[in-house]
Short mmCIF file of C-alpha atoms in Angstrom, two decimals:
data_model
loop_
_atom_site.label_atom_id
_atom_site.label_comp_id
_atom_site.label_asym_id
_atom_site.label_seq_id
_atom_site.Cartn_x
_atom_site.Cartn_y
_atom_site.Cartn_z
CA MET A 1 76.08 177.89 122.35
CA ALA A 2 73.58 176.84 124.91
CA PHE A 3 69.85 176.32 124.66
CA SER A 4 67.16 175.99 127.35
CA GLY A 5 63.41 175.35 127.87
CA THR A 6 61.20 174.79 124.88
CA ARG A 7 63.35 176.59 122.48
CA ALA A 8 66.32 174.27 123.24
CA ALA A 9 64.03 171.13 122.66
CA ALA A 10 62.74 172.41 119.40
CA HIS A 11 66.31 173.33 118.23
CA TRP A 12 67.62 170.03 119.32
CA SER A 13 64.72 168.34 117.38
CA LEU A 14 65.42 170.19 114.29
CA ARG A 15 69.16 169.39 114.48
CA LEU A 16 68.49 165.86 114.86
CA ARG A 17 66.38 165.52 111.68
CA PHE A 18 69.10 167.32 109.97
CA PHE A 19 71.65 165.00 111.26
CA GLU A 20 69.76 161.73 110.56
CA ASN A 21 68.89 162.60 106.93
CA GLY A 22 72.94 161.94 106.39
CA VAL A 23 73.64 165.46 105.45
CA TYR A 24 77.31 166.16 106.16
CA ASN A 25 77.41 168.93 108.99
CA GLY A 26 80.42 170.00 111.19
CA PHE A 27 78.44 171.82 114.00
CA SER A 28 78.84 170.94 117.62
CA LEU A 29 76.14 171.22 120.22
CA GLN A 30 77.28 172.09 123.68
CA LYS A 31 75.54 170.40 126.74
CA PRO A 32 72.75 172.71 127.86
CA LYS A 33 72.19 173.85 131.36
CA SER A 34 68.94 171.66 131.57
CA LYS A 35 69.76 168.07 132.56
CA SER A 36 66.92 166.92 130.52
CA LEU A 37 69.10 167.09 127.40
CA VAL A 38 72.44 165.38 126.70
CA SER A 39 75.26 166.96 124.39
CA ILE A 40 76.11 165.54 120.92
CA ARG A 41 78.88 166.24 118.73
CA THR A 42 79.56 165.02 115.21
CA ARG A 43 83.01 164.40 113.58
CA LYS A 44 84.23 166.17 110.54
CA ILE A 45 84.25 162.85 108.38
CA ALA A 46 82.57 161.58 105.21
CA PRO A 47 78.83 161.42 105.26
CA HIS A 48 78.72 157.67 104.72
CA THR A 49 80.96 157.05 107.64
CA GLN A 50 79.48 159.54 110.13
CA LYS A 51 78.85 158.17 113.69
CA ARG A 52 76.91 159.46 116.65
CA LEU A 53 78.87 159.92 119.96
CA TYR A 54 76.84 159.50 122.79
CA SER A 55 76.37 157.67 126.16
CA ILE A 56 73.69 155.24 127.43
CA ARG A 57 71.77 158.29 128.80
CA ASP A 58 71.51 159.52 125.09
CA ARG A 59 68.72 156.96 124.74
CA TYR A 60 66.40 159.50 126.01
CA VAL A 61 67.39 161.58 122.97
CA PHE A 62 68.23 158.58 120.65
CA PRO A 63 65.69 155.94 121.05
CA PRO A 64 66.71 152.55 119.21
CA SER A 65 65.61 152.34 115.73
CA GLN A 66 63.45 149.57 114.57
CA GLU A 67 66.56 148.08 112.53
CA GLU A 68 68.52 148.08 115.72
CA ILE A 69 65.86 146.28 117.66
CA GLU A 70 65.57 143.70 114.96
CA SER A 71 69.36 143.23 114.57
CA LYS A 72 69.66 142.71 118.28
CA ALA A 73 66.74 140.30 118.33
CA LYS A 74 68.31 138.28 115.46
CA LEU A 75 71.74 138.21 117.15
CA ALA A 76 70.07 136.92 120.34
CA ALA A 77 68.10 134.29 118.45
CA GLU A 78 71.30 133.03 116.62
CA ALA A 79 73.13 132.95 119.97
CA GLU A 80 70.51 130.75 121.46
CA ARG A 81 70.35 128.57 118.47
CA LYS A 82 74.12 127.93 118.63
CA LYS A 83 73.91 127.35 122.25
CA ALA A 84 71.18 124.76 121.98
CA ALA A 85 73.13 123.03 118.86
CA ALA A 86 76.17 122.83 121.14
CA GLU A 87 74.19 121.36 124.00
CA GLU A 88 72.46 118.91 121.55
CA LYS A 89 76.01 117.87 120.10
CA LYS A 90 77.27 117.33 123.62
CA LYS A 91 74.14 115.21 124.62
CA GLN A 92 74.69 113.15 121.36
CA GLU A 93 78.28 112.56 122.03
CA ARG A 94 77.52 111.43 125.65
CA GLU A 95 74.92 109.15 124.41
CA LYS A 96 77.28 107.76 121.86
CA ALA A 97 80.00 107.21 124.44
CA GLU A 98 77.51 105.39 126.67
CA LYS A 99 76.14 103.33 123.80
CA VAL A 100 79.77 102.13 123.05
CA ALA A 101 80.49 101.70 126.54
CA ARG A 102 77.43 99.24 127.00
CA LEU A 103 78.69 97.32 123.82
CA LEU A 104 82.08 96.58 125.19
CA PRO A 105 82.75 92.96 126.23
CA PRO A 106 82.93 92.06 129.92
CA SER A 107 86.64 92.14 129.72
CA GLY A 108 86.77 95.67 128.52
CA ILE A 109 89.18 97.19 125.80
CA GLN A 110 91.35 94.51 124.29
CA PRO A 111 94.80 94.88 122.80
CA ALA A 112 95.20 94.24 119.01
CA PRO A 113 95.78 90.48 118.43
CA ASP A 114 98.61 89.19 116.36
CA HIS A 115 96.32 88.40 113.19
CA VAL A 116 95.50 92.11 113.30
CA LYS A 117 99.24 93.27 113.73
CA TYR A 118 100.62 90.69 111.19
CA LEU A 119 98.96 89.39 107.93
CA SER A 120 98.80 85.70 108.15
CA LEU A 121 98.27 83.98 104.82
CA ASP A 122 98.49 80.32 103.79
CA LEU A 123 100.49 80.86 100.65
CA GLU A 124 101.31 77.26 100.16
CA ASN A 125 97.74 76.08 99.67
CA ILE A 126 96.36 78.83 97.20
CA LYS A 127 93.40 77.65 95.00
CA GLN A 128 94.46 77.95 91.48
CA PRO A 129 92.45 78.31 88.34
CA LYS A 130 92.97 76.04 85.39
CA SER A 131 95.15 78.46 83.51
CA PRO A 132 96.60 80.94 85.98
CA LYS A 133 98.24 84.06 84.65
CA GLY A 134 100.21 86.64 86.68
CA VAL A 135 102.10 90.06 86.23
CA SER A 136 103.83 92.36 88.66
CA ILE A 137 103.61 96.16 88.00
CA ALA A 138 105.29 98.87 89.95
CA ILE A 139 103.57 102.31 89.99
CA ILE A 140 106.32 104.89 90.18
CA GLY A 141 106.41 108.73 89.79
CA ALA A 142 107.03 112.20 91.14
CA PRO A 143 105.51 113.09 94.49
CA ASN A 144 101.77 113.88 94.37
CA ALA A 145 101.39 112.71 90.79
CA GLY A 146 98.45 110.52 91.55
CA LYS A 147 99.92 107.00 91.89
CA SER A 148 97.88 106.26 94.93
CA THR A 149 94.63 107.56 93.29
CA LEU A 150 95.29 105.36 90.28
CA LEU A 151 95.88 102.36 92.41
CA ASN A 152 92.75 102.86 94.54
CA ARG A 153 90.64 103.52 91.43
CA ILE A 154 91.87 100.15 89.73
CA MET A 155 91.16 98.21 93.10
CA GLY A 156 87.78 99.64 93.70
CA THR A 157 88.64 100.59 97.38
CA LYS A 158 91.29 102.21 99.35
CA VAL A 159 94.71 100.29 99.61
CA SER A 160 97.01 103.43 99.57
CA ILE A 161 96.64 106.76 101.16
CA VAL A 162 95.79 109.92 99.11
CA SER A 163 96.67 113.48 100.18
CA LYS A 164 97.58 116.74 98.62
CA LYS A 165 100.64 116.61 100.68
CA ALA A 166 103.69 115.11 98.65
CA GLN A 167 105.44 112.12 99.95
CA THR A 168 102.52 110.77 102.10
CA THR A 169 103.17 107.02 100.75
CA ARG A 170 106.27 106.14 102.75
CA GLU A 171 106.49 102.51 102.22
CA GLN A 172 105.75 100.19 99.34
CA VAL A 173 102.17 99.01 99.23
CA ASN A 174 101.24 95.73 97.46
CA ALA A 175 97.81 95.44 96.04
CA VAL A 176 96.38 92.35 94.49
CA TYR A 177 94.01 92.66 91.72
CA THR A 178 92.37 89.28 90.66
CA SER A 179 89.93 89.00 87.71
CA GLY A 180 89.12 85.64 86.01
CA ASP A 181 92.33 83.67 85.57
CA THR A 182 94.53 86.73 85.75
CA GLN A 183 96.15 88.23 88.95
CA ILE A 184 97.98 91.49 89.02
CA LEU A 185 100.24 92.45 91.91
CA PHE A 186 100.67 96.29 91.96
CA VAL A 187 103.55 97.76 93.97
CA ASP A 188 102.58 101.47 94.95
CA THR A 189 105.89 102.97 95.75
CA PRO A 190 107.02 106.15 97.67
CA GLY A 191 107.45 109.25 95.29
CA ILE A 192 110.89 109.78 93.64
CA VAL A 193 112.64 112.91 94.74
CA THR A 194 115.40 114.31 92.43
CA SER A 195 119.00 114.99 93.78
CA GLN A 196 118.00 118.45 94.39
CA HIS A 197 116.02 117.53 97.42
CA LYS A 198 118.46 117.47 100.42
CA ALA A 199 116.31 115.89 103.01
CA VAL A 200 117.65 112.51 104.38
CA VAL A 201 114.13 110.95 104.93
CA SER A 202 113.27 111.89 101.28
CA ARG A 203 116.46 110.36 99.78
CA ASP A 204 115.79 107.16 101.61
CA VAL A 205 112.36 106.97 100.41
CA SER A 206 113.39 107.74 96.86
CA THR A 207 115.90 104.74 97.10
CA ALA A 208 113.03 102.50 97.96
CA ALA A 209 111.10 103.56 94.76
CA TRP A 210 114.02 103.02 92.42
CA GLY A 211 114.70 99.53 93.97
CA ALA A 212 111.13 98.54 93.37
CA LEU A 213 111.70 98.36 89.72
CA ASP A 214 114.08 95.44 89.67
CA GLY A 215 111.45 92.92 90.89
CA VAL A 216 108.59 93.64 88.41
CA GLU A 217 107.95 92.89 84.82
CA VAL A 218 106.18 96.20 83.97
CA VAL A 219 106.73 99.83 85.05
CA PHE A 220 104.03 102.37 85.18
CA VAL A 221 105.48 105.95 85.07
CA ILE A 222 102.66 108.41 86.27
CA THR A 223 103.26 112.08 85.72
CA ASP A 224 100.93 115.24 85.73
CA ALA A 225 99.77 115.99 82.15
CA VAL A 226 99.29 119.69 82.82
CA LYS A 227 102.22 120.49 84.96
CA THR A 228 105.10 122.66 83.66
CA ILE A 229 107.98 120.42 82.44
CA ASP A 230 110.67 121.47 84.73
CA SER A 231 114.32 120.45 85.49
CA ASP A 232 113.07 117.94 88.14
CA LEU A 233 110.94 115.96 85.48
CA LYS A 234 113.91 116.15 82.90
CA TYR A 235 116.19 114.72 85.52
CA PHE A 236 113.57 111.85 86.27
CA PHE A 237 113.19 110.97 82.65
CA ALA A 238 117.00 110.95 82.24
CA LYS A 239 117.40 108.59 85.19
CA LEU A 240 114.69 106.37 83.79
CA LYS A 241 116.62 106.05 80.35
CA GLU A 242 119.79 105.49 82.32
CA TYR A 243 117.98 102.75 84.47
CA LYS A 244 116.58 101.04 81.32
CA LEU A 245 120.04 100.95 79.46
CA ASN A 246 121.65 99.60 82.74
CA PHE A 247 119.00 96.89 83.21
CA LYS A 248 119.34 95.78 79.54
CA LYS A 249 123.24 95.53 79.88
CA GLN A 250 122.84 93.45 83.03
CA THR A 251 119.92 91.16 82.07
CA ASP A 252 119.95 91.39 78.15
CA THR A 253 116.16 92.14 78.33
CA ASP A 254 114.08 95.26 77.81
CA LYS A 255 112.24 96.63 80.77
CA GLU A 256 108.74 97.41 79.85
CA ILE A 257 108.11 101.15 80.78
CA VAL A 258 104.76 102.91 80.25
CA LEU A 259 103.99 106.53 80.58
CA ILE A 260 100.82 107.62 82.12
CA LEU A 261 99.90 111.14 81.78
CA ASN A 262 97.34 111.85 84.67
CA LYS A 263 94.99 114.59 85.43
CA CYS A 264 93.83 115.23 81.85
CA ASP A 265 90.32 116.33 83.38
CA LEU A 266 92.12 119.55 84.33
CA LEU A 267 92.72 120.22 80.52
CA GLN A 268 88.97 120.19 79.85
CA GLU A 269 88.54 122.82 82.74
CA MET A 270 90.97 125.14 81.03
CA SER A 271 89.91 128.03 78.81
CA GLU A 272 91.06 128.35 75.21
CA GLU A 273 93.85 130.67 75.93
CA GLU A 274 95.09 128.50 78.90
CA ARG A 275 94.97 125.21 77.00
CA PRO A 276 98.07 123.88 75.39
CA PRO A 277 97.85 124.07 71.50
CA PHE A 278 98.33 120.24 71.04
CA PRO A 279 97.68 117.16 73.12
CA ALA A 280 99.60 116.08 76.04
CA PRO A 281 101.57 113.31 74.45
CA ASP A 282 102.68 115.64 71.75
CA ARG A 283 103.95 118.25 74.00
CA PHE A 284 105.92 115.69 75.97
CA ARG A 285 107.40 114.50 72.75
CA HIS A 286 108.25 118.09 71.90
CA HIS A 287 110.27 118.46 75.03
CA PHE A 288 111.75 114.85 75.01
CA GLN A 289 112.97 113.71 71.65
CA ASP A 290 113.78 110.31 73.24
CA LEU A 291 110.34 109.71 74.64
CA ASP A 292 109.51 106.76 72.64
CA GLU A 293 112.97 105.10 73.19
CA ILE A 294 112.09 105.39 77.05
CA PHE A 295 108.66 104.38 77.09
CA SER A 296 106.86 101.62 75.04
CA LYS A 297 103.55 103.21 75.32
CA VAL A 298 101.87 106.65 76.32
CA ILE A 299 98.44 106.58 77.93
CA THR A 300 96.38 109.70 78.99
CA ILE A 301 93.98 109.15 81.92
CA SER A 302 92.19 110.93 84.73
CA ALA A 303 92.59 108.83 88.02
CA LEU A 304 90.18 111.03 89.71
CA THR A 305 87.42 110.78 87.32
CA GLY A 306 88.31 107.40 86.02
CA ASP A 307 88.67 108.45 82.43
CA ASN A 308 90.79 105.68 80.44
CA VAL A 309 91.69 103.83 83.59
CA SER A 310 90.08 100.70 81.87
CA LYS A 311 92.91 101.16 79.29
CA VAL A 312 95.54 101.00 81.67
CA LEU A 313 93.88 97.89 83.39
CA SER A 314 93.53 96.07 79.82
CA TYR A 315 97.15 96.85 79.06
CA ALA A 316 98.25 95.40 82.39
CA LYS A 317 96.16 92.17 81.80
CA SER A 318 97.69 91.81 78.47
CA LYS A 319 101.10 91.60 79.98
CA ALA A 320 100.32 88.70 82.16
CA VAL A 321 102.19 85.55 81.59
CA ASP A 322 101.41 81.91 82.51
CA ARG A 323 102.46 81.38 86.19
CA PRO A 324 100.69 80.40 89.51
CA TRP A 325 99.00 82.91 91.55
CA LEU A 326 100.93 84.56 94.46
CA PHE A 327 97.84 85.39 96.65
CA PRO A 328 94.42 83.85 97.11
CA SER A 329 91.64 85.46 95.20
CA THR A 330 90.01 87.01 98.34
CA VAL A 331 93.22 89.10 99.15
CA LYS A 332 93.35 92.75 98.10
CA THR A 333 96.48 93.92 99.89
CA ASP A 334 99.32 92.45 101.80
CA GLN A 335 98.83 94.97 104.52
CA PRO A 336 97.63 93.84 107.96
CA PRO A 337 94.46 95.46 109.32
CA LEU A 338 96.37 97.55 111.83
CA LYS A 339 98.62 98.99 109.19
CA ILE A 340 95.48 99.77 107.16
CA ALA A 341 94.17 101.57 110.04
CA HIS A 342 97.18 103.61 110.75
CA GLU A 343 97.44 104.55 107.06
CA VAL A 344 93.85 105.83 106.80
CA ILE A 345 94.18 107.70 110.00
CA ARG A 346 97.45 109.30 108.63
CA GLU A 347 95.75 110.32 105.35
CA LYS A 348 93.13 112.15 107.26
CA ILE A 349 95.57 113.97 109.35
CA PHE A 350 97.27 115.27 106.27
CA ARG A 351 93.99 116.15 104.39
CA ARG A 352 92.50 118.03 107.20
CA LEU A 353 95.72 119.85 108.43
CA ASN A 354 97.46 120.06 105.17
CA SER A 355 98.91 123.53 105.65
CA GLU A 356 99.79 123.26 109.23
CA ILE A 357 100.38 119.80 110.23
CA PRO A 358 103.59 119.05 112.28
CA TYR A 359 106.05 116.79 110.18
CA GLU A 360 106.18 114.38 112.94
CA VAL A 361 102.96 112.58 114.28
CA TYR A 362 103.42 109.06 115.74
CA GLN A 363 100.52 106.57 116.35
CA GLU A 364 100.26 103.87 118.85
CA ASN A 365 97.46 101.54 119.13
CA GLU A 366 95.58 101.17 122.66
CA GLY A 367 93.00 98.78 121.80
CA TRP A 368 91.31 96.74 119.07
CA THR A 369 88.01 95.42 120.56
CA GLU A 370 85.26 93.34 119.11
CA LEU A 371 81.92 94.84 120.28
CA THR A 372 78.90 92.82 121.36
CA ASN A 373 76.87 94.05 118.30
CA GLY A 374 79.49 92.99 115.83
CA ALA A 375 81.11 96.39 115.39
CA LEU A 376 84.90 97.21 115.82
CA ARG A 377 86.22 99.82 118.31
CA ILE A 378 89.73 100.97 117.56
CA ASP A 379 91.54 103.23 120.37
CA GLN A 380 94.50 104.97 118.83
CA VAL A 381 96.98 107.52 120.38
CA LEU A 382 98.37 110.31 118.32
CA ILE A 383 101.79 111.35 119.66
CA VAL A 384 103.55 114.52 119.31
CA LYS A 385 106.72 116.08 120.99
CA LYS A 386 105.33 119.65 121.55
CA LYS A 387 102.38 121.10 123.16
CA SER A 388 101.89 123.55 120.27
CA GLN A 389 101.59 120.51 117.82
CA GLN A 390 99.13 119.05 120.25
CA ALA A 391 96.99 122.12 120.02
CA ILE A 392 97.01 121.90 116.15
CA LEU A 393 95.84 118.51 116.02
CA VAL A 394 93.16 118.82 118.72
CA GLY A 395 91.81 121.99 117.24
CA THR A 396 89.20 124.57 118.74
CA LYS A 397 86.86 122.61 121.07
CA GLY A 398 88.51 119.43 119.65
CA GLU A 399 87.09 119.93 116.05
CA ASN A 400 90.12 118.74 114.41
CA VAL A 401 90.70 115.44 116.22
CA GLN A 402 86.92 114.75 116.01
CA GLY A 403 86.87 115.40 112.12
CA ILE A 404 89.75 113.08 111.74
CA SER A 405 88.08 110.39 113.76
CA LEU A 406 84.83 110.73 111.87
CA GLU A 407 86.30 110.74 108.41
CA ALA A 408 88.58 107.78 109.12
CA SER A 409 85.79 105.68 110.75
CA ARG A 410 83.93 105.95 107.49
CA ASP A 411 86.63 104.71 105.40
CA LEU A 412 87.47 102.01 107.85
CA SER A 413 83.97 100.75 107.89
CA THR A 414 83.95 100.49 104.12
CA ILE A 415 87.36 98.77 103.86
CA PHE A 416 86.52 96.24 106.73
CA ASN A 417 82.87 96.07 105.61
CA ARG A 418 81.64 96.57 109.30
CA LYS A 419 80.85 99.42 111.60
CA VAL A 420 84.15 100.91 113.06
CA TRP A 421 84.34 103.16 116.09
CA LEU A 422 87.45 105.09 116.17
CA ARG A 423 88.65 106.76 119.35
CA LEU A 424 91.57 109.16 119.02
CA ARG A 425 93.64 110.84 121.71
CA VAL A 426 96.39 113.21 121.39
CA VAL A 427 99.19 113.22 123.88
CA VAL A 428 102.80 114.84 124.19
CA ARG A 429 105.52 112.57 124.81
CA ASN A 430 109.45 112.94 124.61
CA GLN A 431 109.98 109.24 124.74
CA LEU A 432 108.42 107.24 122.02
CA PRO A 433 107.31 103.71 122.23
CA GLU A 434 109.27 101.20 119.97
CA ASP A 435 106.25 100.03 118.10
CA ALA A 436 104.94 103.62 117.39
CA THR A 437 104.10 104.31 113.70
CA ILE A 438 105.47 107.56 112.24
CA SER A 439 103.26 109.65 110.24
CA GLU A 440 105.95 111.80 108.76
CA PRO A 441 105.68 112.20 105.03
#
C-alpha cells in the first residue's frame, strides 16, 4: 500500500508511535512515491528483540534519540581517555628509558662479573659464636605442595621460586637460617614425581629430591592437608617407609622424618558440608595405619598465612647439635646473585603465563651494570625456539613481558636491598648459548 501527501505523513507518524511503544506488529510499509519519506519494514520477531531496518537517510524519519546521543558521547570520551592514557604511558616509558640511559657509566652496559655469576665465600675464616649449633634439614614433598612457600616464610625473604605450576623448583636450593647460636641449613628440593609420570626430565628431578635425604639430619615432608589422598600420595608414603627402613639397615640409626600438613587455611574457608568430619592428622592416620611408624611428628600449618610456622621453626632449632657453623651469619642462600635473578624471572614467567607458557624458555644475561645513582640495571634475554612462543611471551603490545619485568624488578629490589632496573628482551633462536639457563619446569 502506498501513501502520499499529508495523509501519508500523518499515517507514517501514527505507525511510528505504534512501533516505538514496543508493541508487536507484523506490518510492512512500502516505499511511497514521494521521496520525502523512506520505507521501513519490521521483522516478525519477539517484541524485546525488535530492530529497525533503515539506512542513513532514514535519520530524517528516525532522528537519534537522547540515549543514542549520550551513548555516542560516552564512547567518544572513553576512546579519547584511552588514547590519552596510552600516549602518557609511552611518554613515561621514554622518560624512564632516557633516565636510565643517563645513569649508565661512561663504559656503557657491562657484562656480569665473576662475583655475580659465582658465589665467593671465605668458608675457612667464619666467625663462630661461643657455642655454635647446627642442623641440616631437607624439605621434600609432592609437586606444588608448598615447599618453597614454607621456606620463604621461614627465611623472611624469597630464596626459592613459588608458582602454581608444578615442578618449578628444578634444582636444590640451600637456605641458611641463623638465629642466636643456631644455624639451620635448609635444602629445598624439586618435587618428587611418582613412577606413573613418564617424563624423563621429571624422573631426573625426582632422583635429585630423593638423593637429598642422605646428607641431612632431619627430613620435613610437606603435603596438602585438604587434597584427596590418591594413589600417588600412597606410593610416596610407601617409598618413604622403604627409604627409612633401608637407611636404618645401612647406618643403624633412625632418620628423623616430620610430616607437615600444609594449607590448613583452606579448611577454615570450607562450609560445614565440605569440611572433613575430623582433623587433618586423624584423616591421614585413618588412611595410613603406619603413619606414626614413618613420621616422628605431625604438624599442621599454613605456609601462606604463617599459621603454626613458628612451631616448625622451633622444632628445627630443637634438633640442632653442637657443631661449627658452615656459613657466615650474613649469608641467607648459597645461590649467586645472577642465579637468584634467573629464578625470580622464571617465577614471574610461570605466574603470569601459567596456562599458556611454553615449556622451554631459556635465559641469557646481557648485562649487569652498576648505575651512577647506586641502582642496578640487569639486561636479560628470554630465548624461545618458535615465533608463536615469542608472541605469547611478549603479549599484546608487550604487556606480558612488561608485566614480568615490573614484577621481577620489585622482588629483586627487595632481595638485593637496592633499586633494580630489569630490561627483558624476547628473541627466537634455534642455537642456544652454552651458558643459557633453562626455565623449563
